[in-house]
Short mmCIF file of C-alpha atoms and ligand atoms in Angstrom, two decimals:
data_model
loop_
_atom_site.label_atom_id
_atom_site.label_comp_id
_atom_site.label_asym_id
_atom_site.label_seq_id
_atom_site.Cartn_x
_atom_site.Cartn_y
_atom_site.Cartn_z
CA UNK P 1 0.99 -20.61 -120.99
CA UNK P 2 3.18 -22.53 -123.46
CA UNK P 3 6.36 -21.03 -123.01
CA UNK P 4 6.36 -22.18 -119.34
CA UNK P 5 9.00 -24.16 -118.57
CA UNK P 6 8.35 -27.77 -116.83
CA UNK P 7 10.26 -29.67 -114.27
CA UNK P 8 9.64 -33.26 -113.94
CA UNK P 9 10.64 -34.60 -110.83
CA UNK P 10 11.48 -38.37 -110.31
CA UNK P 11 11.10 -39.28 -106.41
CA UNK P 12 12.97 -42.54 -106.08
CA UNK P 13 15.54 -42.10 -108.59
CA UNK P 14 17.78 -44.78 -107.65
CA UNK P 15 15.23 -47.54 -107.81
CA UNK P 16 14.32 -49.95 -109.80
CA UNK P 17 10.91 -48.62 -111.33
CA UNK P 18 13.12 -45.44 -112.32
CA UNK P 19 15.27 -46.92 -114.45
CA UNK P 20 13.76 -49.30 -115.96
CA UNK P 21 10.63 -47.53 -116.89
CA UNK P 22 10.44 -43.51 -115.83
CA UNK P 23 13.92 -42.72 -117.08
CA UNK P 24 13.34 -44.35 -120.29
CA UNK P 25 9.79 -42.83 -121.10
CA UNK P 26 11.34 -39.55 -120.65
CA UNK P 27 14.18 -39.90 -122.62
CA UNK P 28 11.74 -41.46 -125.36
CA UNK P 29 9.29 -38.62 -124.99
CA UNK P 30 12.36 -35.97 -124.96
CA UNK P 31 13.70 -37.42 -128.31
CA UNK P 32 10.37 -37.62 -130.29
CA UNK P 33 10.44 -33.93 -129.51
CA UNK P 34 7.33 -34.80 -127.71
CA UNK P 35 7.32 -32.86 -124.58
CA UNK P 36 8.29 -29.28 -124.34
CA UNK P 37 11.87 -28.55 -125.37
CA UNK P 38 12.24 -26.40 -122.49
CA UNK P 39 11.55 -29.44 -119.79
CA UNK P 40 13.66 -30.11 -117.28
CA UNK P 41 14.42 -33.34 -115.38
CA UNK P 42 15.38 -33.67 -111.20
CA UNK P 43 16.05 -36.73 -109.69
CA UNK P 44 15.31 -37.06 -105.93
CA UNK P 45 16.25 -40.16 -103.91
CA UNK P 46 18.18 -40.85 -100.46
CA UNK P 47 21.45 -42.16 -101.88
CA UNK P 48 24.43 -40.22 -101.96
CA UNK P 49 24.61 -40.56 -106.40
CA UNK P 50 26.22 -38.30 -108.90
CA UNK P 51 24.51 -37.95 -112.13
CA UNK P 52 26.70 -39.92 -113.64
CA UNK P 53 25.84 -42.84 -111.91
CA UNK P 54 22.13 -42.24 -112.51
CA UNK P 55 22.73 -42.86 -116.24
CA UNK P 56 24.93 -45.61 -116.01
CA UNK P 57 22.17 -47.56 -114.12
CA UNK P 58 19.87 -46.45 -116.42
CA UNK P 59 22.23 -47.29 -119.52
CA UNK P 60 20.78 -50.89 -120.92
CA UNK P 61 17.15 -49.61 -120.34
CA UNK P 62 17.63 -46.33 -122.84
CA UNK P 63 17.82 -48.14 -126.52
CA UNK P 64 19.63 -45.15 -127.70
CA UNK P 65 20.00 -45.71 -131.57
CA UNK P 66 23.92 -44.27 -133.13
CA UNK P 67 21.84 -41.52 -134.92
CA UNK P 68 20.63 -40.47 -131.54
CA UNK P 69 23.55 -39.48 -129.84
CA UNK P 70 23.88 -35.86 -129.57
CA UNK P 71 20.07 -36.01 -128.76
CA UNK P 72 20.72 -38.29 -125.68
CA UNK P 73 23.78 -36.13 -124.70
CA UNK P 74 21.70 -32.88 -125.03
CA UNK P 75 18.84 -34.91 -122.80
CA UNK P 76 21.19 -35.54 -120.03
CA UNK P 77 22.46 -31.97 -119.52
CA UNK P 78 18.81 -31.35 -118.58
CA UNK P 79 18.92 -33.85 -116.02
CA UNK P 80 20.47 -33.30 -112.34
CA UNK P 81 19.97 -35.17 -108.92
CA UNK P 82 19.42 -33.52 -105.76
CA UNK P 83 19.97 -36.25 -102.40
CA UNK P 84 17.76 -35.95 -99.76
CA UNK P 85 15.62 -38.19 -97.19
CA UNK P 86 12.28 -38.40 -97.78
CA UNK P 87 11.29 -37.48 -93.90
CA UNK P 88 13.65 -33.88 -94.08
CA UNK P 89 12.21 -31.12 -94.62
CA UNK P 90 14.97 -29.17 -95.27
CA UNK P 91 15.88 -31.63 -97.92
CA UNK P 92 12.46 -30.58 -99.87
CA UNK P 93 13.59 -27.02 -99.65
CA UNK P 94 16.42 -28.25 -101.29
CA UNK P 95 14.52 -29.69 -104.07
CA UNK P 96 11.84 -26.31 -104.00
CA UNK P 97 14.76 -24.49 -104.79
CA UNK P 98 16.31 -26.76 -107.21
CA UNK P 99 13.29 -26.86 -109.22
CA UNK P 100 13.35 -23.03 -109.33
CA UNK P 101 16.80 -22.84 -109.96
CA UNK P 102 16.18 -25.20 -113.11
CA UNK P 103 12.98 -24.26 -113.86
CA UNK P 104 12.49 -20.37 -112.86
CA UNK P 105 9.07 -19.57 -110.57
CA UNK P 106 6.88 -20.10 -113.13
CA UNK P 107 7.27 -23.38 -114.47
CA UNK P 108 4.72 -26.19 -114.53
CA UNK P 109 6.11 -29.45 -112.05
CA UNK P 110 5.31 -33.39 -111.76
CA UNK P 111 6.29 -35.47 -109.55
CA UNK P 112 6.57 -38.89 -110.58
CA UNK P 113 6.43 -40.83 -106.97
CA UNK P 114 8.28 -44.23 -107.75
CA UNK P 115 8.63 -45.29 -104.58
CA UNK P 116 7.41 -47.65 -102.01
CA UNK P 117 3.75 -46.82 -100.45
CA UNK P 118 5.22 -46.60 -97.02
CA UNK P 119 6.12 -43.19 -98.15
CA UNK P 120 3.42 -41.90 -100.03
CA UNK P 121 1.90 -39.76 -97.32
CA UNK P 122 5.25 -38.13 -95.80
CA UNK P 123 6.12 -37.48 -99.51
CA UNK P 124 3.24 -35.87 -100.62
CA UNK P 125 2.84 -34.22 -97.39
CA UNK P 126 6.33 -32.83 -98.29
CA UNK P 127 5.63 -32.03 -101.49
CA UNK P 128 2.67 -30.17 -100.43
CA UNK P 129 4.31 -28.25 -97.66
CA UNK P 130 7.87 -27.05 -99.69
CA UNK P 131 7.39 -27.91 -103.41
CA UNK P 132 4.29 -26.55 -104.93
CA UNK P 133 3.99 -24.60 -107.60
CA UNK P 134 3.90 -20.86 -107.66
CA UNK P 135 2.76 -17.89 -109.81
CA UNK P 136 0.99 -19.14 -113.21
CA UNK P 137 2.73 -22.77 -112.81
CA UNK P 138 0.55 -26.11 -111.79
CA UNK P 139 1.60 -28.67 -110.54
CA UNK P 140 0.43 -32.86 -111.02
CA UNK P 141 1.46 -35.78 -109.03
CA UNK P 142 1.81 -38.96 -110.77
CA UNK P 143 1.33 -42.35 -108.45
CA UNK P 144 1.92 -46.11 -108.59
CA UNK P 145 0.22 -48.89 -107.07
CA UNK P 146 -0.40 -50.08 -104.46
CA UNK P 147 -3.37 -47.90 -103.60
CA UNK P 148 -3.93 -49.33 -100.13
CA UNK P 149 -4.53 -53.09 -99.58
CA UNK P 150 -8.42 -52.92 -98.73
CA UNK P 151 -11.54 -50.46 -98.73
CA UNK P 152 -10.37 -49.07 -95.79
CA UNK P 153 -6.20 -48.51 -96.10
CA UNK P 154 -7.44 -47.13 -99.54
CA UNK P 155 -9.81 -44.54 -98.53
CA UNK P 156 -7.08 -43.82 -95.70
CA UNK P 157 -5.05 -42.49 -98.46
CA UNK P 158 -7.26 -41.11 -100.87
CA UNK P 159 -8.13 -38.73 -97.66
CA UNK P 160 -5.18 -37.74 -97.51
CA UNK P 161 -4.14 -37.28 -100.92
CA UNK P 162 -7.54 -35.32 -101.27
CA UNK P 163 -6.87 -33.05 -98.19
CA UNK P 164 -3.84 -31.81 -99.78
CA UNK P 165 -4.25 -31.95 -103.85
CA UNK P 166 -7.16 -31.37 -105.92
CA UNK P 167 -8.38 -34.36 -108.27
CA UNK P 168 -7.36 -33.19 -111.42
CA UNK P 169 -3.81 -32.75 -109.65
CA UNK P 170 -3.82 -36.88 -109.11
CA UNK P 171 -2.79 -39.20 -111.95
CA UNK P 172 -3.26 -42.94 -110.72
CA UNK P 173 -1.11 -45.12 -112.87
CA UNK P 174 -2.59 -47.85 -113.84
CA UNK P 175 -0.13 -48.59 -116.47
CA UNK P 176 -2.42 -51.34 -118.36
CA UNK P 177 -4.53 -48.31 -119.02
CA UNK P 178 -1.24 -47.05 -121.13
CA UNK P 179 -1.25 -50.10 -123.55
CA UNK P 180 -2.11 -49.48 -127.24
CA UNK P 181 -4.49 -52.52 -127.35
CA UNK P 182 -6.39 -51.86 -123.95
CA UNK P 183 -6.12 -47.92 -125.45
CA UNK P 184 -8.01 -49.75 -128.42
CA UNK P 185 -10.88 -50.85 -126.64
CA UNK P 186 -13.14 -48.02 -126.96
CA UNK P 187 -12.53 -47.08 -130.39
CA UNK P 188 -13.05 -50.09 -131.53
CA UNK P 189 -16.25 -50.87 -129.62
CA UNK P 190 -17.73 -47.42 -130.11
CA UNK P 191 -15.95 -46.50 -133.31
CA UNK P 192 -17.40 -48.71 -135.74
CA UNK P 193 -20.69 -50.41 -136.20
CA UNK P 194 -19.29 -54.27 -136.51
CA UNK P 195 -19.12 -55.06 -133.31
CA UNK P 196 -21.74 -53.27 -131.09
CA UNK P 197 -25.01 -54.37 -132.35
CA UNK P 198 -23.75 -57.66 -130.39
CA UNK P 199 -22.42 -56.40 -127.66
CA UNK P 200 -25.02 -57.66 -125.04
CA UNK P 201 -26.11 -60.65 -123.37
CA UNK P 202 -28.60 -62.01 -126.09
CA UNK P 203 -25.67 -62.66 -128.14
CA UNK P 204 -22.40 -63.31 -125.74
CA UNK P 205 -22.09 -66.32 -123.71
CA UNK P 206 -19.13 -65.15 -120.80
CA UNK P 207 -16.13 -63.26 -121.40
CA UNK P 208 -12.63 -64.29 -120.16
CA UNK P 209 -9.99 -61.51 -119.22
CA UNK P 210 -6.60 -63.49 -118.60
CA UNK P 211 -3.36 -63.01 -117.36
CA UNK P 212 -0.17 -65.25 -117.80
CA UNK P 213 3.13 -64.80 -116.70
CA UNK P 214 5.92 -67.56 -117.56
CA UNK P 215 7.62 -66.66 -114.23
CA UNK P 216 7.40 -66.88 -110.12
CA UNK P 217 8.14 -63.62 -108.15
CA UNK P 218 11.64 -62.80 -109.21
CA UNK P 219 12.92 -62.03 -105.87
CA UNK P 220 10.22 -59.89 -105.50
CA UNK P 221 8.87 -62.19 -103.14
CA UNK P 222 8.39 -59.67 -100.06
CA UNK P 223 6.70 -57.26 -101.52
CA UNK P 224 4.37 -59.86 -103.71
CA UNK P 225 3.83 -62.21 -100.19
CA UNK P 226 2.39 -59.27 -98.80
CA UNK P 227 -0.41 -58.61 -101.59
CA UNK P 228 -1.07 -61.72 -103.62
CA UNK P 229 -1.68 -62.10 -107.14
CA UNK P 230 -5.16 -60.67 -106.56
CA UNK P 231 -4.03 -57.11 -105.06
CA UNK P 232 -0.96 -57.07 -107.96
CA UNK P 233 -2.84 -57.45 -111.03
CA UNK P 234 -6.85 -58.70 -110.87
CA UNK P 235 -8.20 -55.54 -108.83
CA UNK P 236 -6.41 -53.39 -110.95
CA UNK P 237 -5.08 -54.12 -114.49
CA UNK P 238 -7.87 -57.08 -115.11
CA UNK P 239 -10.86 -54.99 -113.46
CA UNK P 240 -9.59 -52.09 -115.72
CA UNK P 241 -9.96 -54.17 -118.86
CA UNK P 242 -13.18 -55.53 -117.87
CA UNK P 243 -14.73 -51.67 -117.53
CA UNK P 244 -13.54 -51.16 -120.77
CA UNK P 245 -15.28 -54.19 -122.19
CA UNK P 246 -18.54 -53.58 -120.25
CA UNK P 247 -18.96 -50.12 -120.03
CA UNK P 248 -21.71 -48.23 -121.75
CA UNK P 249 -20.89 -45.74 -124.58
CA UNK P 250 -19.73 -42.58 -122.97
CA UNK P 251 -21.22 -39.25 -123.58
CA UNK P 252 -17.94 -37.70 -125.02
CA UNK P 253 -14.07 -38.79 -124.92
CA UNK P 254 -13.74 -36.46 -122.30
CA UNK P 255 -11.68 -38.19 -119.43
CA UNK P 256 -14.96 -37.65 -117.09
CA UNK P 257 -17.26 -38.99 -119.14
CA UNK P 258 -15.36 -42.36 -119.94
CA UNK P 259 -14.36 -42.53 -116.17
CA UNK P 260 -18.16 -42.15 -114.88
CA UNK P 261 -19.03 -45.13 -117.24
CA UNK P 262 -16.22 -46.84 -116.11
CA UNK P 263 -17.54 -46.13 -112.02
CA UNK P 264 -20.95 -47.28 -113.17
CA UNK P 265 -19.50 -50.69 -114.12
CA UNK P 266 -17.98 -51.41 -110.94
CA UNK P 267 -20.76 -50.26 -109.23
CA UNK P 268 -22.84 -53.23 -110.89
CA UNK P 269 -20.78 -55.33 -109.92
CA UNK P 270 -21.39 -57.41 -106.55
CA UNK P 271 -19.01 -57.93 -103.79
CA UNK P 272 -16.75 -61.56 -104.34
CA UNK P 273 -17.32 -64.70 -102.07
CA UNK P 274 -14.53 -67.34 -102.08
CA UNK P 275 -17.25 -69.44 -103.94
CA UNK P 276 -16.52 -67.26 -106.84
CA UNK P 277 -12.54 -67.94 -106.75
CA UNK P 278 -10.18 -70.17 -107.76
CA UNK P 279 -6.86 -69.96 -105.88
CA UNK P 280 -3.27 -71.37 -106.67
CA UNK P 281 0.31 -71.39 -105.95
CA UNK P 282 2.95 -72.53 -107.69
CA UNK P 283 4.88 -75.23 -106.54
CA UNK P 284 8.34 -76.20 -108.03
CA UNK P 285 8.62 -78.61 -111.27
CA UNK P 286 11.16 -81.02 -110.52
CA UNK P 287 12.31 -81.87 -113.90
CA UNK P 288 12.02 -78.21 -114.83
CA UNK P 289 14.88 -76.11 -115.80
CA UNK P 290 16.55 -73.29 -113.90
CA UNK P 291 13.65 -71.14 -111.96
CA UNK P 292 10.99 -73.36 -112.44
CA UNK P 293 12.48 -76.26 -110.19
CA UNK P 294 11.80 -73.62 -107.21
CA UNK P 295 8.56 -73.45 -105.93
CA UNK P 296 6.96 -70.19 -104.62
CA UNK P 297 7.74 -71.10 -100.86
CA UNK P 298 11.04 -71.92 -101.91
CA UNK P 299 11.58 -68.15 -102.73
CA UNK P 300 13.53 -66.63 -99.37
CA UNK P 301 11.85 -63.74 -99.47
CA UNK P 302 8.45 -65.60 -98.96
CA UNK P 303 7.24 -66.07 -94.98
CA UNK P 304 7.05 -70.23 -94.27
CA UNK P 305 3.77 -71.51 -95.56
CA UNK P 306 2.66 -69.24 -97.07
CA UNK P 307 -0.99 -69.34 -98.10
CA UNK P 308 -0.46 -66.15 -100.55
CA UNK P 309 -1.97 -67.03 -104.12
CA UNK P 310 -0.16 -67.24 -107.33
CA UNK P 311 -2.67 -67.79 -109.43
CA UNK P 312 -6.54 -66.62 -108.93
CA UNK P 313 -10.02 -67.09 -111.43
CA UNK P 314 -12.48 -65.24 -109.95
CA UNK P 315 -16.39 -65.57 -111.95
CA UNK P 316 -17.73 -62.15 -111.68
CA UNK P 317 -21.10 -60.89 -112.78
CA UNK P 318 -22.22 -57.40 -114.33
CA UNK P 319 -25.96 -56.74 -113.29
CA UNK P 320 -27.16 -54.78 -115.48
CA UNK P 321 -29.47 -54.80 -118.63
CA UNK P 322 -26.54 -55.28 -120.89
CA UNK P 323 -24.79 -58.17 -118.90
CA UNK P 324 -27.48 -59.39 -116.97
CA UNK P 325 -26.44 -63.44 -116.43
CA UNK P 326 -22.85 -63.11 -118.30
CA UNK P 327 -20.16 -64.66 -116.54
CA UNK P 328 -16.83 -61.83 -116.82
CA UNK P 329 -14.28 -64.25 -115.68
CA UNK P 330 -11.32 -63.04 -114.52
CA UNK P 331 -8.17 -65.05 -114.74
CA UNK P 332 -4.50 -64.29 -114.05
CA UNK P 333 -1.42 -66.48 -112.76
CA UNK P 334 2.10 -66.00 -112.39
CA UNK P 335 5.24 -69.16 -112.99
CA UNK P 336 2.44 -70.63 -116.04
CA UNK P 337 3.36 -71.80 -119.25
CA UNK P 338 2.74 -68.44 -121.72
CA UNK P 339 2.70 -64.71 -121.45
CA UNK P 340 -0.07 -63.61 -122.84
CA UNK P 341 -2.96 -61.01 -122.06
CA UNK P 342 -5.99 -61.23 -123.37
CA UNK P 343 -9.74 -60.67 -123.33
CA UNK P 344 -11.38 -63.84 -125.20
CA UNK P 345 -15.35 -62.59 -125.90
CA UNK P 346 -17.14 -65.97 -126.46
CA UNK P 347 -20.45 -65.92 -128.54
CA UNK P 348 -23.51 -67.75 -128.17
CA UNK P 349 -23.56 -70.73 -129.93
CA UNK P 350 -26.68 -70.69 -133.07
CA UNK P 351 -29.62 -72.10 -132.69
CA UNK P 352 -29.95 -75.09 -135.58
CA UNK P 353 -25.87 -75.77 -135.83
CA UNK P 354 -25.15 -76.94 -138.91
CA UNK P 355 -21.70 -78.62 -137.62
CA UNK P 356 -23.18 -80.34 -134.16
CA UNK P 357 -21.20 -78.38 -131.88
CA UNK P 358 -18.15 -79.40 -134.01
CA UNK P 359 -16.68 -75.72 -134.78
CA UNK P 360 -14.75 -74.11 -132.41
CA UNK P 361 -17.25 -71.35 -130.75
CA UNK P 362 -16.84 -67.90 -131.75
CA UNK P 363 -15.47 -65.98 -130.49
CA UNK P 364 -13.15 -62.35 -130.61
CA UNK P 365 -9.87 -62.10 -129.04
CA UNK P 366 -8.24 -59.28 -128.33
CA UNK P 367 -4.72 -59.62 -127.97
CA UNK P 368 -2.86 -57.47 -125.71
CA UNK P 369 0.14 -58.65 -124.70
CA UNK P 370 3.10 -59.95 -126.20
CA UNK P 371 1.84 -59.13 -129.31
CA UNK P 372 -0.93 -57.35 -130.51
CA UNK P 373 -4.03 -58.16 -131.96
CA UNK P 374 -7.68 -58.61 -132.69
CA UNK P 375 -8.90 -61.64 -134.50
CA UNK P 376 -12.27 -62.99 -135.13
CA UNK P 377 -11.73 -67.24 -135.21
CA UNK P 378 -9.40 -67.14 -138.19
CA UNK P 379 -9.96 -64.03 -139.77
CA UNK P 380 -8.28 -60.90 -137.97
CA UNK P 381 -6.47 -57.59 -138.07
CA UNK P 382 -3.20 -57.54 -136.61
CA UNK P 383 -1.28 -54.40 -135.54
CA UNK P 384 2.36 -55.61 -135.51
CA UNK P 385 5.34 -53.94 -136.85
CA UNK P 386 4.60 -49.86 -136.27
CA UNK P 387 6.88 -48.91 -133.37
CA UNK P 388 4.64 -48.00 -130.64
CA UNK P 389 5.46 -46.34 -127.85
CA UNK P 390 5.35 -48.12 -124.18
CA UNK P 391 2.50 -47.66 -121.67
CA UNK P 392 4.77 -45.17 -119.57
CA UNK P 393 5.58 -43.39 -122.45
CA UNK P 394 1.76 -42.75 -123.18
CA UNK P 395 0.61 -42.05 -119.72
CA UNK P 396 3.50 -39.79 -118.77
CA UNK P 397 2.83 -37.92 -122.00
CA UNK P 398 -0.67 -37.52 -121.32
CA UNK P 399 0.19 -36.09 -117.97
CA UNK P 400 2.12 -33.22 -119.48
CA UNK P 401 -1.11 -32.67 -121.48
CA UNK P 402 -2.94 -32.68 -118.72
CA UNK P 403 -5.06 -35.45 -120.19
CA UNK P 404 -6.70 -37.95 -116.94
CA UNK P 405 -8.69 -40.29 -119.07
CA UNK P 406 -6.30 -42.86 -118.99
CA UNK P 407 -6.07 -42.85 -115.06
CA UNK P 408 -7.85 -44.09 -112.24
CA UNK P 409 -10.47 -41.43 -110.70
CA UNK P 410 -10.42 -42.07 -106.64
CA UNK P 411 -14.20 -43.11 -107.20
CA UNK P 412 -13.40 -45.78 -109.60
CA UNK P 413 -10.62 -47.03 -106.78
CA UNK P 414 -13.08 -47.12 -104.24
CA UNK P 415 -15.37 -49.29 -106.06
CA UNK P 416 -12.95 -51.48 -107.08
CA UNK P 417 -11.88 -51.95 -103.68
CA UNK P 418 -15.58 -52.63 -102.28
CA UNK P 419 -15.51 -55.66 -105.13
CA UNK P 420 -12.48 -57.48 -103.96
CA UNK P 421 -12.20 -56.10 -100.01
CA UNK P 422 -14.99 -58.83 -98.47
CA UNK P 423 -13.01 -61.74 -100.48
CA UNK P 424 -9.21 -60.26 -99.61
CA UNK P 425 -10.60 -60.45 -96.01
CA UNK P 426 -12.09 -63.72 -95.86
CA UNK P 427 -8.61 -65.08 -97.77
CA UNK P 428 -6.53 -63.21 -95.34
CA UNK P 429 -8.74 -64.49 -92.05
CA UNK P 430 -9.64 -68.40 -93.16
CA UNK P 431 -6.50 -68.63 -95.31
CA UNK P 432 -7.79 -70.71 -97.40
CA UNK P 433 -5.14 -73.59 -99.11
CA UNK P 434 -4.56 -72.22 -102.46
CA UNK P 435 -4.58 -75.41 -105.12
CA UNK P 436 -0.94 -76.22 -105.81
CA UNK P 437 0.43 -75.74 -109.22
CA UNK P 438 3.23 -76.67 -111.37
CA UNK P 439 5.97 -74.09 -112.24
CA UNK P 440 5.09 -74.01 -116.18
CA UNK P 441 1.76 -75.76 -116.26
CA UNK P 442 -1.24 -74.20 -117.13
CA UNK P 443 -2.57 -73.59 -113.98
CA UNK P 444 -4.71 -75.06 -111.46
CA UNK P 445 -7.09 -78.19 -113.49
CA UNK P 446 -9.68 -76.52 -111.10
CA UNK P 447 -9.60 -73.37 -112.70
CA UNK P 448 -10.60 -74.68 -116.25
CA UNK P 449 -13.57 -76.68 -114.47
CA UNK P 450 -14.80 -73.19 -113.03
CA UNK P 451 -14.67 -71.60 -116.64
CA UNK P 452 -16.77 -74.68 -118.27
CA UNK P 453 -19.24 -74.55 -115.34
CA UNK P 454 -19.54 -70.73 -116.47
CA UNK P 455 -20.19 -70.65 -120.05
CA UNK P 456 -16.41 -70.71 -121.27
CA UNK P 457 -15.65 -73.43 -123.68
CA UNK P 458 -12.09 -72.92 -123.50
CA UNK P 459 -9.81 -74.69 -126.37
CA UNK P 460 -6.07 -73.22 -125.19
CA UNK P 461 -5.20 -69.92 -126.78
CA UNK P 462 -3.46 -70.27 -130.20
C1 BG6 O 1 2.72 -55.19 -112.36
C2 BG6 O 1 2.73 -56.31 -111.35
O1 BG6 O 1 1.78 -54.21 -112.01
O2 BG6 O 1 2.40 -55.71 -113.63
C3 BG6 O 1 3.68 -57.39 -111.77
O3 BG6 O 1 3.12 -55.78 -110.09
C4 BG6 O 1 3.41 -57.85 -113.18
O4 BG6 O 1 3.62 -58.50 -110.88
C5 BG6 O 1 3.33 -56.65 -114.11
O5 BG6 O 1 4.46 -58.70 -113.59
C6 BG6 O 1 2.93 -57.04 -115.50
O6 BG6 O 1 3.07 -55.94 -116.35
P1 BG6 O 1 3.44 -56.12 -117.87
O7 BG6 O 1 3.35 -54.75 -118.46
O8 BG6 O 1 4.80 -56.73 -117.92
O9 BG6 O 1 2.41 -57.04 -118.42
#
């Protein structure tokens, strides 16, 4: 009922994700008056922290404008901290009763679990056993990546999370799926008549999705050796993008409709074969300045020869009547020379060219990151200059509203697992020598051979 009271819960409160992102969103959401007034906000996390504390970490992350003040003060009264090991059980008594104390019995809860996936299962087994909600209330459970490192540790967990919550209590964060331009996708295929007539094979020659990060692994280094550039953005933010480009029109917006296009995508899709992949890693650029004269090996945190990529291309195909024969290339690195992220849609070039092949080819970019945009060769719209609000801020929103179409159903995990598993496997048991390349450059030469031998004519992005 509307006048229930919520209780958003932030399981790893002291970490780094909290800050920088969760606390923020909320605070965002809270001062657009965009969430219920009557919401209230518990942190949960092992270290002994006074609320106080909390907000001082989370302090440069907040953008808290003069005019805002009483607003922000007013935000952290709702706010309190209960400490407590994740592996207690007493300690999620604690927290039941905390909620209730904040919240009464009937109020709606989330639990935002921003914390590492060794503790997914205790938590939510936790949170199952001392935590639910009662009476009228319902409760949702927001989770980050990584969902499981293969077919297998995935389905593990999606077991488990099944045995104990219902789907529609399960928001996967893919938090690509929060940004305004990948958000922009379907309207602007679906919602207008420009594009779609050419939406097919007969009139596009490949599509590149790519992904470029100006920097190594940040001291993040243990957790990224473990996973690889493929498990920490391809299978999940790039193949997200890609359903969106290739999916069929969807019966409604509802989030079941879009998602079960989305499954039948992936489920086109055939499994990967090294064959299909380009692999890299960053080596250190002598003459470069600061970070970029360390390679990734270099990094501390990164077990001695390593064969982890930095940088992958992977040349995936779509069989089906629309893609039939169109190379989807996915491409994403980390320590090159840009940060950008964007899907380049290259046309077929006409029969009878009146300029001998010298015009660039068409072909429609759409920008998504750092700034945002779709432009057609020269001509274009651009979206710059409204304040938007951040992926988290979307997707945490849309949780309160009970809205899933913007997160990943456990069937569209599974397939994307089956894509990638056979590949991750054969990379993880032949450890193959990923192609070394410079901190800054613009990624393996290898990489750019693989995209003309697929249809791409690629002229650098602009
Ligand atoms: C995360 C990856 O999911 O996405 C990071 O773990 C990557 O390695 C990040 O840097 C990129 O997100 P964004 O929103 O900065 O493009």
């Amino acid at each position: 009922e509307a006048s229930a009271p919520h209780v958003f819960v932030i399981m790893g409160a002291s970490g780094d994700l909290a800050k920088k992102k969760i606390y923020p969103s909320v605070w965002w959401l809270y001062r657009d008056r965009l969430i219920p007034e009557n919401t209230m906000f518990v942190g949960f996390a092992r270290s002994d922290l006074t609320m106080k504390e909390i907000r001082d970490k989370c302090q440069p992350y907040m953008e808290v404008k003069e005019a805002e003040q009483e607003r922000y003060e007013q935000f952290w009264e709702l706010n309190c901290y209960v400490r407590g090991s994740n592996d207690t059980q007493r300690d999620f008594e604690l927290l039941n009763q905390k909620i209730t104390e904040v919240g009464t019995d009937r109020a709606n809860r989330i639990f935002h679990l921003a914390i590492p996936p060794s503790l997914f299962v205790i938590v939510t087994s936790n949170i199952k056993k001392f935590c639910m909600a009662t009476k009228s209330g319902w409760t949702r459970i927001i989770i980050e990546k990584p969902f499981g490192r293969d077919s297998e540790s995935s389905s593990k967990l999606s077991n488990h999370l099944g045995s104990l919550f219902k789907e529609e209590e399960l928001y996967r964060i893919d938090h690509y799926l929060g940004k305004e331009m990948v958000q922009n996708i379907i309207p602007l295929r679906f919602g207008n008549q420009i594009f779609e007539p050419t939406w097919n094979r007969d009139n596009i020659a490949s599509v590149f999705i790519s992904f470029k990060e100006p920097f190594g692994t940040h001291g993040r280094g243990g957790y990224f050796d473990e996973f690889g550039i493929i498990r920490d953005v391809m299978q999940n933010h790039l193949l997200q993008i890609l359903c969106l480009v290739a999916m069929e029109k969807p019966c409604s917006t509802a989030a079941d409709d879009i998602r079960d296009e989305k499954v039948k995508v992936l489920k086109s899709m055939d499994e990967l074969m090294l064959d299909d992949v380009v692999l890299g890693q960053y080596v250190g650029d002598p003459e470069g300045e600061g970070d970029a004269k360390d390679g990734y090996l270099d990094d501390p945190t990164v077990s001695q020869g390593s064969a982890t990529p930095t940088y992958a291309l992977a040349v995936t195909k779509i069989n089906n009547e629309r893609w039939d024969g169109v190379p989807f290339i996915l491409g994403c690195g980390k320590a090159v020379d840009e940060r950008t992220v964007e899907v380049r849609i290259q046309h077929r070039d006409v029969d009878g060219d009146l300029f001998h092949g010298q015009t660039k080819r068409n072909e429609l970019v759409i920008r998504i990151q750092p700034d945002r945009a779709i432009y057609y060769e020269t001509y274009g719209t651009s979206y710059k200059g409204a304040k938007l609000p951040l992926a988290y801020e979307r997707l945490i929103l849309d949780v309160f509203c009970g809205s899933q179409m913007h997160f990943v159903r456990s069937d569209e995990l599974a397939e994307a697992w089956r894509v990638f598993t056979p590949l991750l496997h054969k990379i993880q048991n032949e450890k193959p020598k990923p192609i070394p390349y410079k901190y800054g450059s613009r990624g393996p030469e290898e990489a750019y051979k693989k995209l003309a031998e697929n249809d791409f004519k690629y002229s650098g992005s602009d």
